[in-house]
Amino acid sequence: QVQLVESGGGLVQPGGSLRLSCTGSERSFSTYHMAWYRQAPGKQRDVVASITNGGITNYADSVKGRFTISRDYAKNTVYLQMNSLKPEDTAVYYCNTAAPNQAFWGQGTQVTVSS
């Protein structure tokens, strides 16, 4: 069973940048369509961006033009480059398959955007 480990979160000022990483534990990771999700306190978990196993990307309207999802097949890793961060981007960020698998949810990584 694939294990997903997220990293790269932190505290950043508005307008700043962060890059999140999600590394999968098995070679089959490269065959999955993957996505980044986020959950703010008191809100539901929503998809932020997705990438197919062929590299086709899609973004939530709220992050278009600011976030970029990518993947490195050799490293079994999916990235989320986040630029021009806003306070409303504050959340715990998770990665999972694009059709989320309950067994794959990890601890996530906290992103806090605050001055």
CSV table of N, CA and C in Angstrom, one decimal:
chain,number,residue,atom,x,y,z
A,1,GLN,N,0.9,-1.2,0.0
A,1,GLN,CA,0.0,0.0,0.0
A,1,GLN,C,0.9,1.2,0.0
A,2,VAL,N,0.5,2.2,-0.8
A,2,VAL,CA,1.3,3.4,-0.9
A,2,VAL,C,1.2,4.2,0.3
A,3,GLN,N,2.3,4.8,0.8
A,3,GLN,CA,2.3,5.7,1.9
A,3,GLN,C,2.7,7.1,1.3
A,4,LEU,N,2.0,8.1,1.6
A,4,LEU,CA,2.3,9.5,1.1
A,4,LEU,C,2.8,10.3,2.3
A,5,VAL,N,3.9,11.0,2.1
A,5,VAL,CA,4.4,11.9,3.1
A,5,VAL,C,4.5,13.3,2.6
A,6,GLU,N,3.8,14.2,3.2
A,6,GLU,CA,3.9,15.6,2.8
A,6,GLU,C,4.9,16.4,3.6
A,7,SER,N,5.5,17.4,3.0
A,7,SER,CA,6.5,18.2,3.7
A,7,SER,C,6.6,19.6,3.0
A,8,GLY,N,7.2,20.5,3.7
A,8,GLY,CA,7.5,21.8,3.1
A,8,GLY,C,6.6,23.0,3.6
A,9,GLY,N,5.7,22.7,4.5
A,9,GLY,CA,4.9,23.8,5.0
A,9,GLY,C,5.6,24.7,6.0
A,10,GLY,N,5.0,25.7,6.4
A,10,GLY,CA,5.6,26.7,7.4
A,10,GLY,C,4.8,27.9,7.5
A,11,LEU,N,5.4,28.9,8.1
A,11,LEU,CA,4.9,30.2,8.3
A,11,LEU,C,5.5,31.2,7.3
A,12,VAL,N,4.7,31.9,6.6
A,12,VAL,CA,5.2,32.8,5.5
A,12,VAL,C,4.3,34.0,5.5
A,13,GLN,N,4.9,35.1,5.2
A,13,GLN,CA,4.2,36.4,5.1
A,13,GLN,C,3.4,36.5,3.8
A,14,PRO,N,2.3,37.3,3.8
A,14,PRO,CA,1.5,37.5,2.6
A,14,PRO,C,2.4,37.9,1.5
A,15,GLY,N,2.2,37.3,0.3
A,15,GLY,CA,3.0,37.6,-0.9
A,15,GLY,C,4.2,36.7,-1.0
A,16,GLY,N,4.4,35.8,0.0
A,16,GLY,CA,5.6,34.9,0.0
A,16,GLY,C,5.3,33.7,-0.8
A,17,SER,N,6.3,32.8,-0.7
A,17,SER,CA,6.2,31.5,-1.5
A,17,SER,C,6.6,30.3,-0.6
A,18,LEU,N,6.1,29.2,-1.0
A,18,LEU,CA,6.5,27.9,-0.4
A,18,LEU,C,6.4,26.8,-1.4
A,19,ARG,N,7.2,25.8,-1.3
A,19,ARG,CA,7.0,24.6,-2.1
A,19,ARG,C,6.8,23.4,-1.3
A,20,LEU,N,5.7,22.8,-1.5
A,20,LEU,CA,5.3,21.5,-0.8
A,20,LEU,C,5.7,20.3,-1.6
A,21,SER,N,6.1,19.3,-0.9
A,21,SER,CA,6.4,18.0,-1.5
A,21,SER,C,5.6,16.9,-1.0
A,22,CYS,N,5.3,15.9,-1.8
A,22,CYS,CA,4.6,14.7,-1.5
A,22,CYS,C,5.3,13.5,-2.1
A,23,THR,N,5.8,12.7,-1.2
A,23,THR,CA,6.6,11.6,-1.7
A,23,THR,C,5.9,10.3,-1.5
A,24,GLY,N,5.8,9.4,-2.5
A,24,GLY,CA,5.1,8.1,-2.4
A,24,GLY,C,6.1,7.0,-2.1
A,25,SER,N,5.7,6.0,-1.5
A,25,SER,CA,6.6,4.9,-1.0
A,25,SER,C,6.8,3.8,-2.0
A,26,GLU,N,6.0,3.8,-3.1
A,26,GLU,CA,6.1,2.7,-4.0
A,26,GLU,C,6.3,3.2,-5.5
A,27,ARG,N,6.9,2.3,-6.3
A,27,ARG,CA,7.1,2.7,-7.7
A,27,ARG,C,5.8,3.0,-8.4
A,28,SER,N,4.7,2.3,-8.0
A,28,SER,CA,3.4,2.5,-8.6
A,28,SER,C,2.8,3.9,-8.5
A,29,PHE,N,3.4,4.6,-7.6
A,29,PHE,CA,3.0,6.0,-7.4
A,29,PHE,C,3.0,6.8,-8.7
A,30,SER,N,3.9,6.5,-9.6
A,30,SER,CA,4.0,7.2,-10.9
A,30,SER,C,2.8,7.0,-11.8
A,31,THR,N,2.0,5.9,-11.5
A,31,THR,CA,0.9,5.6,-12.3
A,31,THR,C,-0.4,6.3,-11.9
A,32,TYR,N,-0.3,6.9,-10.7
A,32,TYR,CA,-1.5,7.5,-10.1
A,32,TYR,C,-1.7,8.9,-10.6
A,33,HIS,N,-3.0,9.3,-10.8
A,33,HIS,CA,-3.4,10.7,-10.9
A,33,HIS,C,-3.4,11.3,-9.5
A,34,MET,N,-2.7,12.4,-9.3
A,34,MET,CA,-2.5,12.9,-7.9
A,34,MET,C,-3.1,14.3,-7.8
A,35,ALA,N,-3.3,14.6,-6.5
A,35,ALA,CA,-3.9,16.0,-6.2
A,35,ALA,C,-3.4,16.5,-4.9
A,36,TRP,N,-3.4,17.8,-4.7
A,36,TRP,CA,-3.2,18.4,-3.5
A,36,TRP,C,-4.6,18.9,-3.0
A,37,TYR,N,-4.8,18.8,-1.7
A,37,TYR,CA,-6.0,19.2,-1.0
A,37,TYR,C,-5.6,20.1,0.1
A,38,ARG,N,-6.6,20.9,0.6
A,38,ARG,CA,-6.3,21.7,1.8
A,38,ARG,C,-7.6,21.8,2.7
A,39,GLN,N,-7.3,21.9,4.0
A,39,GLN,CA,-8.4,22.0,4.9
A,39,GLN,C,-8.1,23.1,5.9
A,40,ALA,N,-8.9,24.1,5.9
A,40,ALA,CA,-8.8,25.2,6.8
A,40,ALA,C,-9.6,24.9,8.1
A,41,PRO,N,-9.3,25.5,9.2
A,41,PRO,CA,-10.1,25.2,10.4
A,41,PRO,C,-11.6,25.4,10.2
A,42,GLY,N,-12.4,24.5,10.6
A,42,GLY,CA,-13.9,24.6,10.5
A,42,GLY,C,-14.4,24.5,9.1
A,43,LYS,N,-13.6,24.1,8.1
A,43,LYS,CA,-14.0,24.0,6.7
A,43,LYS,C,-13.8,22.6,6.2
A,44,GLN,N,-14.4,22.3,5.1
A,44,GLN,CA,-14.2,21.0,4.5
A,44,GLN,C,-12.9,20.9,3.7
A,45,ARG,N,-12.5,19.7,3.5
A,45,ARG,CA,-11.2,19.5,2.7
A,45,ARG,C,-11.6,19.7,1.2
A,46,ASP,N,-10.9,20.6,0.5
A,46,ASP,CA,-11.1,20.8,-0.9
A,46,ASP,C,-9.9,20.6,-1.7
A,47,VAL,N,-10.1,20.2,-3.0
A,47,VAL,CA,-9.0,20.0,-3.9
A,47,VAL,C,-8.4,21.4,-4.3
A,48,VAL,N,-7.1,21.4,-4.4
A,48,VAL,CA,-6.4,22.7,-4.8
A,48,VAL,C,-5.9,22.6,-6.2
A,49,ALA,N,-5.3,21.4,-6.5
A,49,ALA,CA,-4.7,21.2,-7.8
A,49,ALA,C,-4.6,19.7,-8.0
A,50,SER,N,-4.6,19.3,-9.3
A,50,SER,CA,-4.4,17.9,-9.6
A,50,SER,C,-3.5,17.8,-10.8
A,51,ILE,N,-2.9,16.6,-11.0
A,51,ILE,CA,-2.0,16.3,-12.1
A,51,ILE,C,-2.2,14.8,-12.4
A,52,THR,N,-2.4,14.6,-13.7
A,52,THR,CA,-2.6,13.2,-14.2
A,52,THR,C,-1.2,12.5,-14.2
A,53,ASN,N,-1.3,11.2,-14.4
A,53,ASN,CA,0.0,10.4,-14.6
A,53,ASN,C,0.7,10.8,-15.8
A,54,GLY,N,0.1,11.5,-16.7
A,54,GLY,CA,0.7,12.1,-17.9
A,54,GLY,C,1.1,13.5,-17.8
A,55,GLY,N,0.8,14.1,-16.7
A,55,GLY,CA,1.3,15.5,-16.5
A,55,GLY,C,0.3,16.6,-16.8
A,56,ILE,N,-0.9,16.2,-17.1
A,56,ILE,CA,-2.0,17.3,-17.3
A,56,ILE,C,-2.4,17.8,-16.0
A,57,THR,N,-2.5,19.1,-15.9
A,57,THR,CA,-2.8,19.8,-14.6
A,57,THR,C,-4.1,20.5,-14.6
A,58,ASN,N,-4.7,20.7,-13.4
A,58,ASN,CA,-5.9,21.4,-13.2
A,58,ASN,C,-5.9,22.1,-11.9
A,59,TYR,N,-6.5,23.3,-11.8
A,59,TYR,CA,-6.4,24.1,-10.6
A,59,TYR,C,-7.8,24.6,-10.1
A,60,ALA,N,-7.9,24.8,-8.8
A,60,ALA,CA,-9.1,25.5,-8.3
A,60,ALA,C,-9.0,26.9,-8.7
A,61,ASP,N,-10.1,27.6,-8.9
A,61,ASP,CA,-10.1,29.0,-9.4
A,61,ASP,C,-9.4,29.9,-8.4
A,62,SER,N,-9.4,29.5,-7.1
A,62,SER,CA,-8.8,30.4,-6.1
A,62,SER,C,-7.3,30.4,-6.1
A,63,VAL,N,-6.7,29.5,-6.8
A,63,VAL,CA,-5.2,29.4,-6.8
A,63,VAL,C,-4.7,29.5,-8.2
A,64,LYS,N,-5.5,29.6,-9.2
A,64,LYS,CA,-5.0,29.7,-10.6
A,64,LYS,C,-4.1,30.9,-10.8
A,65,GLY,N,-3.0,30.7,-11.4
A,65,GLY,CA,-2.0,31.7,-11.7
A,65,GLY,C,-1.0,32.0,-10.5
A,66,ARG,N,-1.3,31.3,-9.4
A,66,ARG,CA,-0.4,31.5,-8.2
A,66,ARG,C,0.3,30.2,-7.8
A,67,PHE,N,-0.4,29.0,-8.0
A,67,PHE,CA,0.1,27.7,-7.6
A,67,PHE,C,0.4,26.9,-8.9
A,68,THR,N,1.4,26.1,-8.7
A,68,THR,CA,1.8,25.2,-9.8
A,68,THR,C,2.1,23.8,-9.3
A,69,ILE,N,1.4,22.8,-9.8
A,69,ILE,CA,1.6,21.4,-9.4
A,69,ILE,C,2.5,20.8,-10.5
A,70,SER,N,3.4,19.9,-10.0
A,70,SER,CA,4.3,19.2,-10.9
A,70,SER,C,4.7,17.9,-10.3
A,71,ARG,N,5.3,17.1,-11.0
A,71,ARG,CA,5.8,15.8,-10.5
A,71,ARG,C,7.1,15.4,-11.0
A,72,ASP,N,7.9,14.7,-10.2
A,72,ASP,CA,9.1,14.1,-10.6
A,72,ASP,C,9.0,12.6,-10.5
A,73,TYR,N,8.9,11.9,-11.7
A,73,TYR,CA,8.7,10.5,-11.7
A,73,TYR,C,9.8,9.7,-11.1
A,74,ALA,N,11.0,10.2,-11.3
A,74,ALA,CA,12.2,9.5,-10.8
A,74,ALA,C,12.2,9.5,-9.3
A,75,LYS,N,11.7,10.6,-8.7
A,75,LYS,CA,11.7,10.7,-7.2
A,75,LYS,C,10.4,10.3,-6.6
A,76,ASN,N,9.4,9.9,-7.4
A,76,ASN,CA,8.1,9.5,-6.8
A,76,ASN,C,7.5,10.7,-6.0
A,77,THR,N,7.7,11.8,-6.5
A,77,THR,CA,7.3,13.0,-5.7
A,77,THR,C,6.4,14.0,-6.6
A,78,VAL,N,5.4,14.5,-5.9
A,78,VAL,CA,4.6,15.6,-6.5
A,78,VAL,C,4.8,16.8,-5.7
A,79,TYR,N,4.9,17.9,-6.4
A,79,TYR,CA,5.2,19.2,-5.8
A,79,TYR,C,4.0,20.2,-5.9
A,80,LEU,N,3.9,21.1,-5.0
A,80,LEU,CA,3.0,22.3,-5.1
A,80,LEU,C,3.8,23.5,-4.9
A,81,GLN,N,4.1,24.3,-5.9
A,81,GLN,CA,4.8,25.6,-5.8
A,81,GLN,C,3.7,26.6,-5.5
A,82,MET,N,3.8,27.3,-4.4
A,82,MET,CA,2.8,28.3,-4.1
A,82,MET,C,3.4,29.7,-4.0
A,83,ASN,N,3.0,30.5,-4.9
A,83,ASN,CA,3.5,31.9,-4.9
A,83,ASN,C,2.4,32.9,-4.5
A,84,SER,N,2.7,34.1,-4.3
A,84,SER,CA,1.8,35.2,-3.9
A,84,SER,C,0.8,34.7,-2.9
A,85,LEU,N,1.3,34.1,-1.9
A,85,LEU,CA,0.4,33.5,-0.9
A,85,LEU,C,-0.5,34.6,-0.1
A,86,LYS,N,-1.7,34.2,0.2
A,86,LYS,CA,-2.6,35.1,0.9
A,86,LYS,C,-3.0,34.4,2.2
A,87,PRO,N,-3.5,35.2,3.2
A,87,PRO,CA,-3.9,34.7,4.4
A,87,PRO,C,-5.0,33.6,4.3
A,88,GLU,N,-5.8,33.7,3.3
A,88,GLU,CA,-6.9,32.7,3.1
A,88,GLU,C,-6.3,31.4,2.5
A,89,ASP,N,-5.0,31.3,2.2
A,89,ASP,CA,-4.4,30.1,1.8
A,89,ASP,C,-4.0,29.2,3.1
A,90,THR,N,-4.1,29.8,4.2
A,90,THR,CA,-3.8,29.1,5.5
A,90,THR,C,-4.6,27.9,5.7
A,91,ALA,N,-4.0,26.7,5.8
A,91,ALA,CA,-4.7,25.5,5.9
A,91,ALA,C,-3.6,24.4,6.1
A,92,VAL,N,-4.1,23.2,6.4
A,92,VAL,CA,-3.3,22.0,6.4
A,92,VAL,C,-3.5,21.4,4.9
A,93,TYR,N,-2.3,21.2,4.3
A,93,TYR,CA,-2.3,20.7,2.9
A,93,TYR,C,-2.0,19.2,2.9
A,94,TYR,N,-2.7,18.5,2.1
A,94,TYR,CA,-2.6,17.0,2.0
A,94,TYR,C,-2.4,16.7,0.5
A,95,CYS,N,-1.7,15.6,0.3
A,95,CYS,CA,-1.8,15.0,-1.1
A,95,CYS,C,-2.5,13.7,-1.0
A,96,ASN,N,-3.1,13.3,-2.1
A,96,ASN,CA,-3.7,12.0,-2.2
A,96,ASN,C,-4.0,11.8,-3.7
A,97,THR,N,-4.5,10.6,-4.1
A,97,THR,CA,-4.9,10.4,-5.4
A,97,THR,C,-6.0,11.4,-5.8
A,98,ALA,N,-6.2,11.6,-7.1
A,98,ALA,CA,-7.2,12.6,-7.6
A,98,ALA,C,-8.6,12.1,-7.2
A,99,ALA,N,-8.8,10.8,-7.2
A,99,ALA,CA,-10.0,10.3,-6.6
A,99,ALA,C,-9.6,9.8,-5.2
A,100,PRO,N,-9.7,10.6,-4.2
A,100,PRO,CA,-9.0,10.3,-2.9
A,100,PRO,C,-9.3,8.9,-2.3
A,101,ASN,N,-8.2,8.3,-1.9
A,101,ASN,CA,-8.3,7.0,-1.3
A,101,ASN,C,-8.2,7.2,0.2
A,102,GLN,N,-9.2,6.8,1.0
A,102,GLN,CA,-9.2,7.1,2.4
A,102,GLN,C,-7.9,6.5,3.1
A,103,ALA,N,-7.4,5.4,2.6
A,103,ALA,CA,-6.2,4.8,3.2
A,103,ALA,C,-5.0,5.6,3.0
A,104,PHE,N,-5.0,6.6,2.1
A,104,PHE,CA,-3.8,7.3,1.7
A,104,PHE,C,-3.6,8.6,2.5
A,105,TRP,N,-4.6,9.1,3.2
A,105,TRP,CA,-4.5,10.4,3.9
A,105,TRP,C,-3.4,10.3,4.9
A,106,GLY,N,-2.5,11.3,4.8
A,106,GLY,CA,-1.4,11.4,5.8
A,106,GLY,C,-1.7,12.5,6.8
A,107,GLN,N,-0.6,12.9,7.4
A,107,GLN,CA,-0.7,14.0,8.4
A,107,GLN,C,-0.9,15.4,7.9
A,108,GLY,N,-0.5,15.5,6.6
A,108,GLY,CA,-0.5,16.8,6.0
A,108,GLY,C,0.6,17.7,6.5
A,109,THR,N,0.7,18.9,5.9
A,109,THR,CA,1.7,19.9,6.3
A,109,THR,C,1.0,21.2,6.4
A,110,GLN,N,1.3,21.9,7.5
A,110,GLN,CA,0.6,23.1,7.9
A,110,GLN,C,1.2,24.3,7.1
A,111,VAL,N,0.4,25.1,6.5
A,111,VAL,CA,0.8,26.3,5.8
A,111,VAL,C,0.0,27.5,6.5
A,112,THR,N,0.8,28.4,7.0
A,112,THR,CA,0.2,29.6,7.7
A,112,THR,C,0.7,30.8,7.0
A,113,VAL,N,-0.2,31.6,6.5
A,113,VAL,CA,0.2,32.9,5.9
A,113,VAL,C,-0.3,34.0,6.7
A,114,SER,N,0.7,34.7,7.3
A,114,SER,CA,0.4,35.8,8.3
A,114,SER,C,1.5,36.7,8.4
A,115,SER,N,1.2,38.0,8.7
A,115,SER,CA,2.2,39.0,8.9
A,115,SER,C,2.5,39.1,10.4
